[in-house]
Amino acid sequence: MGLLRDWNYIEAATEIPALSEMIREALIHALFVRNDRVLPREIIADLTRTPAVTVKIKDDADLRKLVQVLNGSESTMSLGLDAEDYNYFRTQLGVGKDREIGLTVRPHALLTYDWLVPEQRGVQVDFSGYEGMQFPAKGQTALAQVGLPWKRLYDEALAKGHLLPAVPTVPLDFTVGDAVWGDAPLASYDAEFDAYVNAVRTISAFGHRTRVGFEEAANNGTGYDVLHGTLPLASEFYVPLEVGLRLAPKPAAQKTLTYTYDDGAKLSASFDKLARTGQRFPWVHVADAAAAAVLRPGILADPFTVQVALAGTATGLPLREKALDAALAGYKVKSAEVPDPFGVPAAEYAKAAKRAERGLFVGEVRLPAASAGDLAARLKGLGQQVAAKVGFYASLRASGTLSAFPFFDHPKDRTHIYDLSKGVARLVEKIPGAVFVSRLAHLWNEEPAYLARMRLLREIKLAFDSPHVLEPLVRP
Amino acid sequence: MANTDYAYRRLVNTLWPERVSRTEFDRMVYSHDFASLPKVALLQWRLYPDFVVLPQTTEEVASLVKLSDESGLPIVPRGGGTGWYGGAVPVRGGVLIDMRKMSHVRSFDPATRTITVEAGMTWQDVAEYAEARGLTLPSLPTNAMASTVGGGINSDVVGYGSLRNGGLRQVVADLEVVLPDARVLHTAFAGDAGGAYADLTPFFFGAEGTLGVITAATLRLIAKPDLVKPLAYAFKDTPAAATFLGAMVDAGFQPYHAALLDREHFVFERALRAGSPEPADMVLVTLAGAKDDVADQEKALDALAPKLAAAKRPPQEAEDLWAHRFMMYSARRLSRGLVVANNVVPLSRLGEACRLSRELIRKMKLNGAVHAFPMDTASAILAPYVLMDDTTPSGGTALGYVKKLGDAAFELGGHPMGLGLFMVFNLRRMHGRAAPYTAYVKSVFDPGKKINPGKTIEVWTKYQFPGLRAIPPPAMRVGLDVAAALRRIKPTPDKFVRAYERGKEAD
């Protein structure tokens, strides 16, 4: 998602004598808000460039050709454009000038915000029409094209007797690709989205069709796990086209239970207890009152609403429900009437997604489940400070980690995004064991071990992308 | 390269004499792993290390790695030596680092449910430590008794618990690694960042010690289940047992573990241990969780079993099988060696895979058994083993079975597991055009090819002359194909059980 490019840009910018005296954070702030009083005109020009051409992909052969043109192994003639488009394409990209032309993928739905350094007048690839899916006759796998809306895959899998285990914590209208190169927070109670990816069909920087991983089976014991090592930043290493996913069987019986809490301390204690029981669930989500109001408008929500998906045998479900009730003791109201937010018809899901995307999201806060109430209280305090309504969606993991996504009722301008990100980062520092994960937080981090890892990742990216085509690294 | 006497003195100065060895016997012990190797292999590789060293701290490992710049000797890290394909044996001598002296718990945090252990600790020791404190490891390698934490990660092994709790990849939160430039690197963020902050841990899974020396690992723990209950079901044949495993997963069961053990396995066990179960094609299902939940799952499984003509075996038999789960390969005592062919296949094709495994055993006139288990909802481990006696002329040809079954795994949409020294020819077939990516990763971490060189992505020989330095991977493939062909023309099948029983009677 362009993180290596952003990070590399900051690293290089701090080497510029005129900027090296600025502290890193002030530089990031200036770059993020495009502060033309602080930054030289050339840098502002870098940051305001946009991709020159957007290409809508319908067939992987188009993309192969495009990559081969950009890496110089084919001429623009290979694109087969008519004379007018041909001239437009070459003029826009400045083909023939002595510079690299990069390729970037466009996320369909971004939870947080765009990257710092945009593609420098290269090609943007739009996968919105690339939305096929395949389910083999036998086995719990699926192959989904990156432009496929997540909800369609979920519904189709259910219809075919499977369950897509990873669901979004914030229910936006994400595509499969958004989970691979964007910031779609897909996860299950057991694992993050990556754990369900068996393979990715890609186009390499050399324009070859390249499969990373195995579609029908896990890639254990096949040398370095390149797939999961590169997946979080996939589009900087290759262009993902299709994702081979591991599914779960559709449970014989399932139920969505809703519990409400009026006290953060009780919620924290219940979550901590639940994660220590060793019970398994497809997902466990929590929304505060503001988030619950977005999901189910018109219903007066309690301070915290927990939804738990329960799956198992028809006879086993009541036993699991009983154990769940015991673990979540302290709840105010329990209900089995609130619908499963992912099982609703697509139109209803899309409506909820539209409402949810209005919020200004700054990133993810990962914290021990026992600190859920503490986070809620601190977020409320921050909301009062910045005079904005604040809320959060969160999902619990079996490891006892709560993954929360705070949002603010604020206009989505870059200054607000920066300031609120900083505010959340500061409050997270005060919660023991909590960590703030966002694009900005990555750039702020100056821990030596992290910098060493990023340098290694950058080297790996440069080795994979030696023709400098895939979101090429930029220096100011 | 500095002379070996000088290197020895430097090593002794670093670790003291009692933790540095260059005796012939020690070097011989470390010249092979679990696999039996024909002596002819010594013509190609210098499998004996020059020195065997036993560091006790990360600083000592870093010093050893730094020292290799001076001595020019390659570094070969080694855990329990439970690998099958030569991942932990030298190809050109060098300094072999036995990590087993680094076997302590560094920290244990019940609040975050994590434990940080040194890489030389065995998985079983980690599990016992955690269990004594009310927690447990979510999954354990099948050879947990001897496999070390570093070794298991480097081999990317799969084992007990992966079906319910995810494999070792889900267990490992962070690694401490000594890189080839002697820097100490943590591969992940200190807290649970969900893979953010440049998590390099995945690159070390399956790395076979070629990217750096893993010195410690932070592992995630889960609550110890109230009850662990093994159940055993007998089937009319192996494909029926495999079908049961698939049907069980498709019906939504996710037991702690479920494994298929074919009839032959119990024939071997019977020859060695009178109390072992009656030979039959069996499935061992182990349930874990709350008592009520386990009881409900058992009931549901008992209802599913008759649909596939399965008969439930007495509880004692299941308990016995579960108690012996870490001793899968005792049949090695029947012959003088044993080869395991580890493969990953789609779970939906496990029945076919088991049938092919048996057919190959028959065609190649081997004595062997089939062992398989689902590792997640889509994949299964197929790990049949065959007995061999490498002191006989035909012994080494049993290795051809591993090659042929690997080919079958590819055909089924899966792949063989492990590259090491002997299976590197599979790399291209595994990854196709993505195969060079592995070489890129190696070149970034270890540009000087200092750590465990000549393996995983290429095969070096002991010779340093141009043209003889490396073996082209296809040549290795041809060698094993020839071994398989020789096996087929062997006039008589292996009969290790009868030979063993005759031997017992004679005693």
PDB file of N, CA and C in Angstrom, chain A residues 140 191 204 208-211 214 217-225 228-229 246-247 249 275-276 278 280 313 315-316 320 366 399-401 435-437 441-442 445 453 463-464, chain B residues 110-111 113 156 158 164-165 169-170 186-189 192-194 196-198 202-203 205-207 210 223 249-250 293 296 375-377 379 415 418 430-431 433-434 437-438 440:
ATOM      1  N   GLN A 140     -12.299 -26.859   0.776  1.00  0.00           N
ATOM      2  CA  GLN A 140     -12.679 -25.580   1.395  1.00  0.00           C
ATOM      3  C   GLN A 140     -11.747 -24.473   0.930  1.00  0.00           C
ATOM      4  N   ALA A 191      -7.643 -15.554  13.797  1.00  0.00           N
ATOM      5  CA  ALA A 191      -6.451 -15.073  13.081  1.00  0.00           C
ATOM      6  C   ALA A 191      -6.770 -13.867  12.215  1.00  0.00           C
ATOM      7  N   SER A 204       4.469 -10.267 -12.085  1.00  0.00           N
ATOM      8  CA  SER A 204       5.722  -9.796 -11.482  1.00  0.00           C
ATOM      9  C   SER A 204       6.166  -8.504 -12.156  1.00  0.00           C
ATOM     10  N   HIS A 208       5.612 -11.209 -15.866  1.00  0.00           N
ATOM     11  CA  HIS A 208       5.277 -12.635 -15.943  1.00  0.00           C
ATOM     12  C   HIS A 208       4.122 -12.962 -15.003  1.00  0.00           C
ATOM     13  N   ARG A 209       3.306 -13.920 -15.413  1.00  0.00           N
ATOM     14  CA  ARG A 209       2.306 -14.459 -14.487  1.00  0.00           C
ATOM     15  C   ARG A 209       3.060 -15.283 -13.448  1.00  0.00           C
ATOM     16  N   THR A 210       2.891 -14.952 -12.214  1.00  0.00           N
ATOM     17  CA  THR A 210       3.645 -15.617 -11.150  1.00  0.00           C
ATOM     18  C   THR A 210       2.710 -15.967 -10.006  1.00  0.00           C
ATOM     19  N   ARG A 211       2.726 -17.229  -9.631  1.00  0.00           N
ATOM     20  CA  ARG A 211       1.894 -17.648  -8.501  1.00  0.00           C
ATOM     21  C   ARG A 211       2.765 -17.714  -7.259  1.00  0.00           C
ATOM     22  N   PHE A 214       0.437 -21.737  -2.811  1.00  0.00           N
ATOM     23  CA  PHE A 214      -0.283 -22.841  -3.456  1.00  0.00           C
ATOM     24  C   PHE A 214      -1.772 -22.631  -3.256  1.00  0.00           C
ATOM     25  N   ALA A 217      -3.469 -25.824  -1.261  1.00  0.00           N
ATOM     26  CA  ALA A 217      -2.871 -26.328  -0.025  1.00  0.00           C
ATOM     27  C   ALA A 217      -1.947 -25.274   0.570  1.00  0.00           C
ATOM     28  N   ALA A 218      -1.646 -25.433   1.844  1.00  0.00           N
ATOM     29  CA  ALA A 218      -0.760 -24.478   2.524  1.00  0.00           C
ATOM     30  C   ALA A 218       0.657 -24.597   1.980  1.00  0.00           C
ATOM     31  N   ASN A 219       1.470 -23.556   2.154  1.00  0.00           N
ATOM     32  CA  ASN A 219       2.815 -23.569   1.559  1.00  0.00           C
ATOM     33  C   ASN A 219       3.905 -23.965   2.560  1.00  0.00           C
ATOM     34  N   ASN A 220       3.544 -24.644   3.626  1.00  0.00           N
ATOM     35  CA  ASN A 220       4.561 -25.031   4.619  1.00  0.00           C
ATOM     36  C   ASN A 220       5.654 -25.891   4.007  1.00  0.00           C
ATOM     37  N   GLY A 221       6.879 -25.615   4.427  1.00  0.00           N
ATOM     38  CA  GLY A 221       7.999 -26.464   4.021  1.00  0.00           C
ATOM     39  C   GLY A 221       8.438 -26.278   2.588  1.00  0.00           C
ATOM     40  N   THR A 222       8.213 -25.097   2.030  1.00  0.00           N
ATOM     41  CA  THR A 222       8.635 -24.876   0.635  1.00  0.00           C
ATOM     42  C   THR A 222       9.661 -23.743   0.556  1.00  0.00           C
ATOM     43  N   GLY A 223      10.484 -23.627   1.557  1.00  0.00           N
ATOM     44  CA  GLY A 223      11.462 -22.529   1.586  1.00  0.00           C
ATOM     45  C   GLY A 223      10.852 -21.337   2.299  1.00  0.00           C
ATOM     46  N   TYR A 224      11.518 -20.188   2.207  1.00  0.00           N
ATOM     47  CA  TYR A 224      11.064 -18.989   2.930  1.00  0.00           C
ATOM     48  C   TYR A 224       9.597 -18.706   2.593  1.00  0.00           C
ATOM     49  N   ASP A 225       8.831 -18.326   3.596  1.00  0.00           N
ATOM     50  CA  ASP A 225       7.410 -18.040   3.356  1.00  0.00           C
ATOM     51  C   ASP A 225       7.286 -16.631   2.753  1.00  0.00           C
ATOM     52  N   HIS A 228       3.586 -14.823   2.921  1.00  0.00           N
ATOM     53  CA  HIS A 228       3.136 -14.083   4.099  1.00  0.00           C
ATOM     54  C   HIS A 228       4.130 -12.996   4.509  1.00  0.00           C
ATOM     55  N   GLY A 229       5.362 -13.122   4.052  1.00  0.00           N
ATOM     56  CA  GLY A 229       6.353 -12.070   4.326  1.00  0.00           C
ATOM     57  C   GLY A 229       6.076 -10.806   3.540  1.00  0.00           C
ATOM     58  N   ARG A 246      -8.378 -19.842   1.940  1.00  0.00           N
ATOM     59  CA  ARG A 246      -8.816 -21.033   2.671  1.00  0.00           C
ATOM     60  C   ARG A 246     -10.115 -20.679   3.379  1.00  0.00           C
ATOM     61  N   LEU A 247     -11.126 -21.482   3.168  1.00  0.00           N
ATOM     62  CA  LEU A 247     -12.415 -21.222   3.784  1.00  0.00           C
ATOM     63  C   LEU A 247     -12.659 -22.209   4.915  1.00  0.00           C
ATOM     64  N   PRO A 249     -15.818 -24.753   6.597  1.00  0.00           N
ATOM     65  CA  PRO A 249     -17.128 -25.292   6.193  1.00  0.00           C
ATOM     66  C   PRO A 249     -18.250 -24.496   6.848  1.00  0.00           C
ATOM     67  N   ALA A 275     -11.528 -14.600  26.453  1.00  0.00           N
ATOM     68  CA  ALA A 275     -10.346 -15.000  25.686  1.00  0.00           C
ATOM     69  C   ALA A 275      -9.511 -16.056  26.413  1.00  0.00           C
ATOM     70  N   ARG A 276      -9.755 -16.229  27.691  1.00  0.00           N
ATOM     71  CA  ARG A 276      -8.997 -17.238  28.455  1.00  0.00           C
ATOM     72  C   ARG A 276      -9.732 -18.569  28.553  1.00  0.00           C
ATOM     73  N   GLY A 278     -10.595 -20.514  26.050  1.00  0.00           N
ATOM     74  CA  GLY A 278     -10.207 -21.480  25.018  1.00  0.00           C
ATOM     75  C   GLY A 278     -11.357 -21.819  24.082  1.00  0.00           C
ATOM     76  N   ARG A 280     -13.960 -21.385  20.958  1.00  0.00           N
ATOM     77  CA  ARG A 280     -13.735 -20.897  19.600  1.00  0.00           C
ATOM     78  C   ARG A 280     -15.020 -20.302  19.030  1.00  0.00           C
ATOM     79  N   THR A 313     -22.483 -27.786  16.335  1.00  0.00           N
ATOM     80  CA  THR A 313     -23.563 -28.725  16.031  1.00  0.00           C
ATOM     81  C   THR A 313     -24.860 -28.208  16.680  1.00  0.00           C
ATOM     82  N   THR A 315     -26.842 -29.702  18.607  1.00  0.00           N
ATOM     83  CA  THR A 315     -26.936 -30.072  20.022  1.00  0.00           C
ATOM     84  C   THR A 315     -25.885 -29.350  20.862  1.00  0.00           C
ATOM     85  N   GLY A 316     -24.788 -29.016  20.220  1.00  0.00           N
ATOM     86  CA  GLY A 316     -23.694 -28.385  20.964  1.00  0.00           C
ATOM     87  C   GLY A 316     -23.895 -26.896  21.188  1.00  0.00           C
ATOM     88  N   ARG A 320     -22.554 -24.310  24.192  1.00  0.00           N
ATOM     89  CA  ARG A 320     -21.604 -23.225  23.952  1.00  0.00           C
ATOM     90  C   ARG A 320     -22.194 -21.887  24.387  1.00  0.00           C
ATOM     91  N   ARG A 366      -4.361  -1.764  18.934  1.00  0.00           N
ATOM     92  CA  ARG A 366      -4.361  -3.156  19.417  1.00  0.00           C
ATOM     93  C   ARG A 366      -3.970  -3.112  20.882  1.00  0.00           C
ATOM     94  N   SER A 399      -6.229 -14.628  21.114  1.00  0.00           N
ATOM     95  CA  SER A 399      -4.989 -14.364  21.861  1.00  0.00           C
ATOM     96  C   SER A 399      -5.217 -13.388  23.006  1.00  0.00           C
ATOM     97  N   GLY A 400      -6.414 -12.799  23.083  1.00  0.00           N
ATOM     98  CA  GLY A 400      -6.684 -11.827  24.150  1.00  0.00           C
ATOM     99  C   GLY A 400      -6.420 -10.403  23.710  1.00  0.00           C
ATOM    100  N   THR A 401      -6.135 -10.220  22.426  1.00  0.00           N
ATOM    101  CA  THR A 401      -5.906  -8.870  21.900  1.00  0.00           C
ATOM    102  C   THR A 401      -7.221  -8.317  21.366  1.00  0.00           C
ATOM    103  N   VAL A 435      -0.797  -0.807  21.311  1.00  0.00           N
ATOM    104  CA  VAL A 435       0.027  -0.311  20.204  1.00  0.00           C
ATOM    105  C   VAL A 435      -0.901   0.321  19.161  1.00  0.00           C
ATOM    106  N   PHE A 436      -0.450   1.427  18.608  1.00  0.00           N
ATOM    107  CA  PHE A 436      -1.228   2.117  17.583  1.00  0.00           C
ATOM    108  C   PHE A 436      -0.629   1.755  16.230  1.00  0.00           C
ATOM    109  N   VAL A 437      -1.460   1.258  15.333  1.00  0.00           N
ATOM    110  CA  VAL A 437      -0.979   0.832  14.013  1.00  0.00           C
ATOM    111  C   VAL A 437      -1.671   1.672  12.950  1.00  0.00           C
ATOM    112  N   ALA A 441       1.741   6.128  11.991  1.00  0.00           N
ATOM    113  CA  ALA A 441       2.466   5.546  13.127  1.00  0.00           C
ATOM    114  C   ALA A 441       3.713   4.808  12.643  1.00  0.00           C
ATOM    115  N   HIS A 442       3.615   4.183  11.473  1.00  0.00           N
ATOM    116  CA  HIS A 442       4.795   3.521  10.893  1.00  0.00           C
ATOM    117  C   HIS A 442       5.877   4.557  10.593  1.00  0.00           C
ATOM    118  N   ASN A 445       7.622   5.957  13.786  1.00  0.00           N
ATOM    119  CA  ASN A 445       8.406   5.018  14.591  1.00  0.00           C
ATOM    120  C   ASN A 445       9.906   5.119  14.275  1.00  0.00           C
ATOM    121  N   ARG A 453      14.488  -3.562  10.248  1.00  0.00           N
ATOM    122  CA  ARG A 453      13.587  -4.455   9.496  1.00  0.00           C
ATOM    123  C   ARG A 453      13.082  -3.772   8.225  1.00  0.00           C
ATOM    124  N   ALA A 463      14.912  -5.981  -4.780  1.00  0.00           N
ATOM    125  CA  ALA A 463      15.316  -7.195  -5.501  1.00  0.00           C
ATOM    126  C   ALA A 463      14.143  -7.752  -6.316  1.00  0.00           C
ATOM    127  N   PHE A 464      12.942  -7.739  -5.747  1.00  0.00           N
ATOM    128  CA  PHE A 464      11.762  -8.248  -6.456  1.00  0.00           C
ATOM    129  C   PHE A 464      11.426  -7.331  -7.639  1.00  0.00           C
TER     130      PHE A 464
ATOM    131  N   PRO B 110       2.036 -14.522  32.101  1.00  0.00           N
ATOM    132  CA  PRO B 110       0.664 -15.068  32.047  1.00  0.00           C
ATOM    133  C   PRO B 110      -0.365 -14.022  31.626  1.00  0.00           C
ATOM    134  N   ALA B 111      -0.073 -12.729  31.840  1.00  0.00           N
ATOM    135  CA  ALA B 111      -1.051 -11.690  31.483  1.00  0.00           C
ATOM    136  C   ALA B 111      -1.223 -11.614  29.962  1.00  0.00           C
ATOM    137  N   ARG B 113      -0.047 -13.940  27.983  1.00  0.00           N
ATOM    138  CA  ARG B 113       0.013 -15.336  27.544  1.00  0.00           C
ATOM    139  C   ARG B 113       1.101 -15.542  26.505  1.00  0.00           C
ATOM    140  N   ASP B 156       9.611 -25.358   9.321  1.00  0.00           N
ATOM    141  CA  ASP B 156       8.203 -25.011   9.058  1.00  0.00           C
ATOM    142  C   ASP B 156       7.301 -26.228   9.284  1.00  0.00           C
ATOM    143  N   VAL B 158       4.610 -28.938  10.930  1.00  0.00           N
ATOM    144  CA  VAL B 158       3.194 -28.892  11.298  1.00  0.00           C
ATOM    145  C   VAL B 158       2.956 -30.067  12.239  1.00  0.00           C
ATOM    146  N   ARG B 164      -7.107 -27.299  14.983  1.00  0.00           N
ATOM    147  CA  ARG B 164      -7.990 -26.475  15.805  1.00  0.00           C
ATOM    148  C   ARG B 164      -7.417 -25.072  16.050  1.00  0.00           C
ATOM    149  N   ASN B 165      -6.101 -25.008  16.304  1.00  0.00           N
ATOM    150  CA  ASN B 165      -5.530 -23.747  16.784  1.00  0.00           C
ATOM    151  C   ASN B 165      -4.616 -23.047  15.787  1.00  0.00           C
ATOM    152  N   ARG B 169       3.107 -21.216  12.767  1.00  0.00           N
ATOM    153  CA  ARG B 169       3.180 -19.830  12.303  1.00  0.00           C
ATOM    154  C   ARG B 169       2.297 -18.918  13.150  1.00  0.00           C
ATOM    155  N   GLN B 170       1.215 -19.493  13.663  1.00  0.00           N
ATOM    156  CA  GLN B 170       0.320 -18.699  14.518  1.00  0.00           C
ATOM    157  C   GLN B 170       0.884 -18.592  15.934  1.00  0.00           C
ATOM    158  N   HIS B 186      15.374  -8.471  15.993  1.00  0.00           N
ATOM    159  CA  HIS B 186      14.059  -8.998  16.358  1.00  0.00           C
ATOM    160  C   HIS B 186      13.196  -8.907  15.118  1.00  0.00           C
ATOM    161  N   THR B 187      12.575 -10.024  14.743  1.00  0.00           N
ATOM    162  CA  THR B 187      11.891 -10.057  13.443  1.00  0.00           C
ATOM    163  C   THR B 187      10.515  -9.403  13.478  1.00  0.00           C
ATOM    164  N   ALA B 188       9.998  -9.094  14.662  1.00  0.00           N
ATOM    165  CA  ALA B 188       8.662  -8.496  14.739  1.00  0.00           C
ATOM    166  C   ALA B 188       8.620  -7.462  15.846  1.00  0.00           C
ATOM    167  N   PHE B 189       7.567  -6.702  15.846  1.00  0.00           N
ATOM    168  CA  PHE B 189       7.332  -5.689  16.871  1.00  0.00           C
ATOM    169  C   PHE B 189       7.152  -6.381  18.222  1.00  0.00           C
ATOM    170  N   ASP B 192       1.721  -7.193  20.288  1.00  0.00           N
ATOM    171  CA  ASP B 192       0.914  -7.848  19.252  1.00  0.00           C
ATOM    172  C   ASP B 192       0.433  -6.780  18.272  1.00  0.00           C
ATOM    173  N   ALA B 193       1.195  -6.587  17.201  1.00  0.00           N
ATOM    174  CA  ALA B 193       0.847  -5.555  16.212  1.00  0.00           C
ATOM    175  C   ALA B 193       0.158  -6.164  15.001  1.00  0.00           C
ATOM    176  N   GLY B 194      -0.179  -7.433  15.082  1.00  0.00           N
ATOM    177  CA  GLY B 194      -0.922  -8.083  13.998  1.00  0.00           C
ATOM    178  C   GLY B 194      -0.175  -8.091  12.679  1.00  0.00           C
ATOM    179  N   ALA B 196       1.974  -5.853  11.699  1.00  0.00           N
ATOM    180  CA  ALA B 196       2.421  -4.513  11.267  1.00  0.00           C
ATOM    181  C   ALA B 196       3.856  -4.274  11.751  1.00  0.00           C
ATOM    182  N   TYR B 197       4.386  -3.138  11.405  1.00  0.00           N
ATOM    183  CA  TYR B 197       5.746  -2.733  11.769  1.00  0.00           C
ATOM    184  C   TYR B 197       6.793  -3.714  11.221  1.00  0.00           C
ATOM    185  N   ALA B 198       6.644  -3.998   9.937  1.00  0.00           N
ATOM    186  CA  ALA B 198       7.654  -4.779   9.205  1.00  0.00           C
ATOM    187  C   ALA B 198       7.946  -6.118   9.883  1.00  0.00           C
ATOM    188  N   PRO B 202       7.783 -14.346   8.880  1.00  0.00           N
ATOM    189  CA  PRO B 202       7.467 -15.389   7.889  1.00  0.00           C
ATOM    190  C   PRO B 202       8.664 -15.852   7.061  1.00  0.00           C
ATOM    191  N   PHE B 203       9.603 -14.962   6.804  1.00  0.00           N
ATOM    192  CA  PHE B 203      10.746 -15.381   5.984  1.00  0.00           C
ATOM    193  C   PHE B 203      11.568 -16.482   6.665  1.00  0.00           C
ATOM    194  N   PHE B 205      10.327 -18.945   8.469  1.00  0.00           N
ATOM    195  CA  PHE B 205       9.643 -20.250   8.450  1.00  0.00           C
ATOM    196  C   PHE B 205      10.062 -20.993   7.187  1.00  0.00           C
ATOM    197  N   GLY B 206      10.650 -22.149   7.361  1.00  0.00           N
ATOM    198  CA  GLY B 206      11.114 -22.920   6.212  1.00  0.00           C
ATOM    199  C   GLY B 206      12.463 -22.459   5.699  1.00  0.00           C
ATOM    200  N   ALA B 207      13.125 -21.577   6.437  1.00  0.00           N
ATOM    201  CA  ALA B 207      14.416 -21.049   5.962  1.00  0.00           C
ATOM    202  C   ALA B 207      15.547 -22.070   6.109  1.00  0.00           C
ATOM    203  N   THR B 210      19.166 -20.873   6.792  1.00  0.00           N
ATOM    204  CA  THR B 210      20.004 -20.245   5.767  1.00  0.00           C
ATOM    205  C   THR B 210      19.968 -18.706   5.798  1.00  0.00           C
ATOM    206  N   ALA B 223      -5.121 -21.089  26.785  1.00  0.00           N
ATOM    207  CA  ALA B 223      -5.570 -21.736  28.018  1.00  0.00           C
ATOM    208  C   ALA B 223      -5.504 -23.253  27.842  1.00  0.00           C
ATOM    209  N   VAL B 249     -14.108 -32.798   8.722  1.00  0.00           N
ATOM    210  CA  VAL B 249     -13.793 -31.362   8.583  1.00  0.00           C
ATOM    211  C   VAL B 249     -14.930 -30.648   7.855  1.00  0.00           C
ATOM    212  N   ASP B 250     -15.455 -31.271   6.796  1.00  0.00           N
ATOM    213  CA  ASP B 250     -16.548 -30.640   6.046  1.00  0.00           C
ATOM    214  C   ASP B 250     -17.812 -30.478   6.893  1.00  0.00           C
ATOM    215  N   ASP B 293     -18.588 -29.764  26.019  1.00  0.00           N
ATOM    216  CA  ASP B 293     -18.339 -29.604  24.591  1.00  0.00           C
ATOM    217  C   ASP B 293     -17.689 -30.859  24.007  1.00  0.00           C
ATOM    218  N   ASP B 296     -20.256 -33.559  23.699  1.00  0.00           N
ATOM    219  CA  ASP B 296     -21.167 -33.321  22.577  1.00  0.00           C
ATOM    220  C   ASP B 296     -20.482 -33.664  21.244  1.00  0.00           C
ATOM    221  N   MET B 375      -4.214 -30.523   8.403  1.00  0.00           N
ATOM    222  CA  MET B 375      -3.526 -29.444   9.138  1.00  0.00           C
ATOM    223  C   MET B 375      -4.400 -28.200   9.247  1.00  0.00           C
ATOM    224  N   ASP B 376      -5.331 -28.058   8.337  1.00  0.00           N
ATOM    225  CA  ASP B 376      -6.333 -26.998   8.457  1.00  0.00           C
ATOM    226  C   ASP B 376      -7.545 -27.435   7.645  1.00  0.00           C
ATOM    227  N   THR B 377      -8.469 -26.544   7.362  1.00  0.00           N
ATOM    228  CA  THR B 377      -9.690 -26.981   6.688  1.00  0.00           C
ATOM    229  C   THR B 377      -9.462 -27.328   5.214  1.00  0.00           C
ATOM    230  N   SER B 379      -5.985 -28.257   3.865  1.00  0.00           N
ATOM    231  CA  SER B 379      -4.738 -28.990   3.583  1.00  0.00           C
ATOM    232  C   SER B 379      -4.539 -30.147   4.557  1.00  0.00           C
ATOM    233  N   HIS B 415       2.370 -30.399  -2.545  1.00  0.00           N
ATOM    234  CA  HIS B 415       3.822 -30.318  -2.755  1.00  0.00           C
ATOM    235  C   HIS B 415       4.539 -31.123  -1.685  1.00  0.00           C
ATOM    236  N   GLY B 418       9.978 -29.552   2.586  1.00  0.00           N
ATOM    237  CA  GLY B 418      11.407 -29.560   2.880  1.00  0.00           C
ATOM    238  C   GLY B 418      12.242 -29.558   1.623  1.00  0.00           C
ATOM    239  N   MET B 430       7.946 -26.232  -7.271  1.00  0.00           N
ATOM    240  CA  MET B 430       7.050 -25.695  -6.249  1.00  0.00           C
ATOM    241  C   MET B 430       6.583 -24.291  -6.610  1.00  0.00           C
ATOM    242  N   HIS B 431       7.537 -23.463  -6.957  1.00  0.00           N
ATOM    243  CA  HIS B 431       7.231 -22.030  -7.056  1.00  0.00           C
ATOM    244  C   HIS B 431       7.187 -21.487  -8.476  1.00  0.00           C
ATOM    245  N   ARG B 433       7.646 -19.492 -11.541  1.00  0.00           N
ATOM    246  CA  ARG B 433       8.342 -18.220 -11.781  1.00  0.00           C
ATOM    247  C   ARG B 433       8.640 -17.454 -10.492  1.00  0.00           C
ATOM    248  N   ALA B 434       8.023 -17.883  -9.393  1.00  0.00           N
ATOM    249  CA  ALA B 434       8.316 -17.213  -8.117  1.00  0.00           C
ATOM    250  C   ALA B 434       9.560 -17.798  -7.449  1.00  0.00           C
ATOM    251  N   TYR B 437      12.359 -15.547  -6.292  1.00  0.00           N
ATOM    252  CA  TYR B 437      12.105 -14.704  -5.113  1.00  0.00           C
ATOM    253  C   TYR B 437      12.858 -15.232  -3.895  1.00  0.00           C
ATOM    254  N   THR B 438      12.958 -16.574  -3.804  1.00  0.00           N
ATOM    255  CA  THR B 438      13.651 -17.144  -2.644  1.00  0.00           C
ATOM    256  C   THR B 438      15.136 -16.770  -2.683  1.00  0.00           C
ATOM    257  N   TYR B 440      16.299 -14.082  -4.030  1.00  0.00           N
ATOM    258  CA  TYR B 440      16.401 -12.652  -3.695  1.00  0.00           C
ATOM    259  C   TYR B 440      16.433 -12.468  -2.177  1.00  0.00           C
TER     260      TYR B 440
END
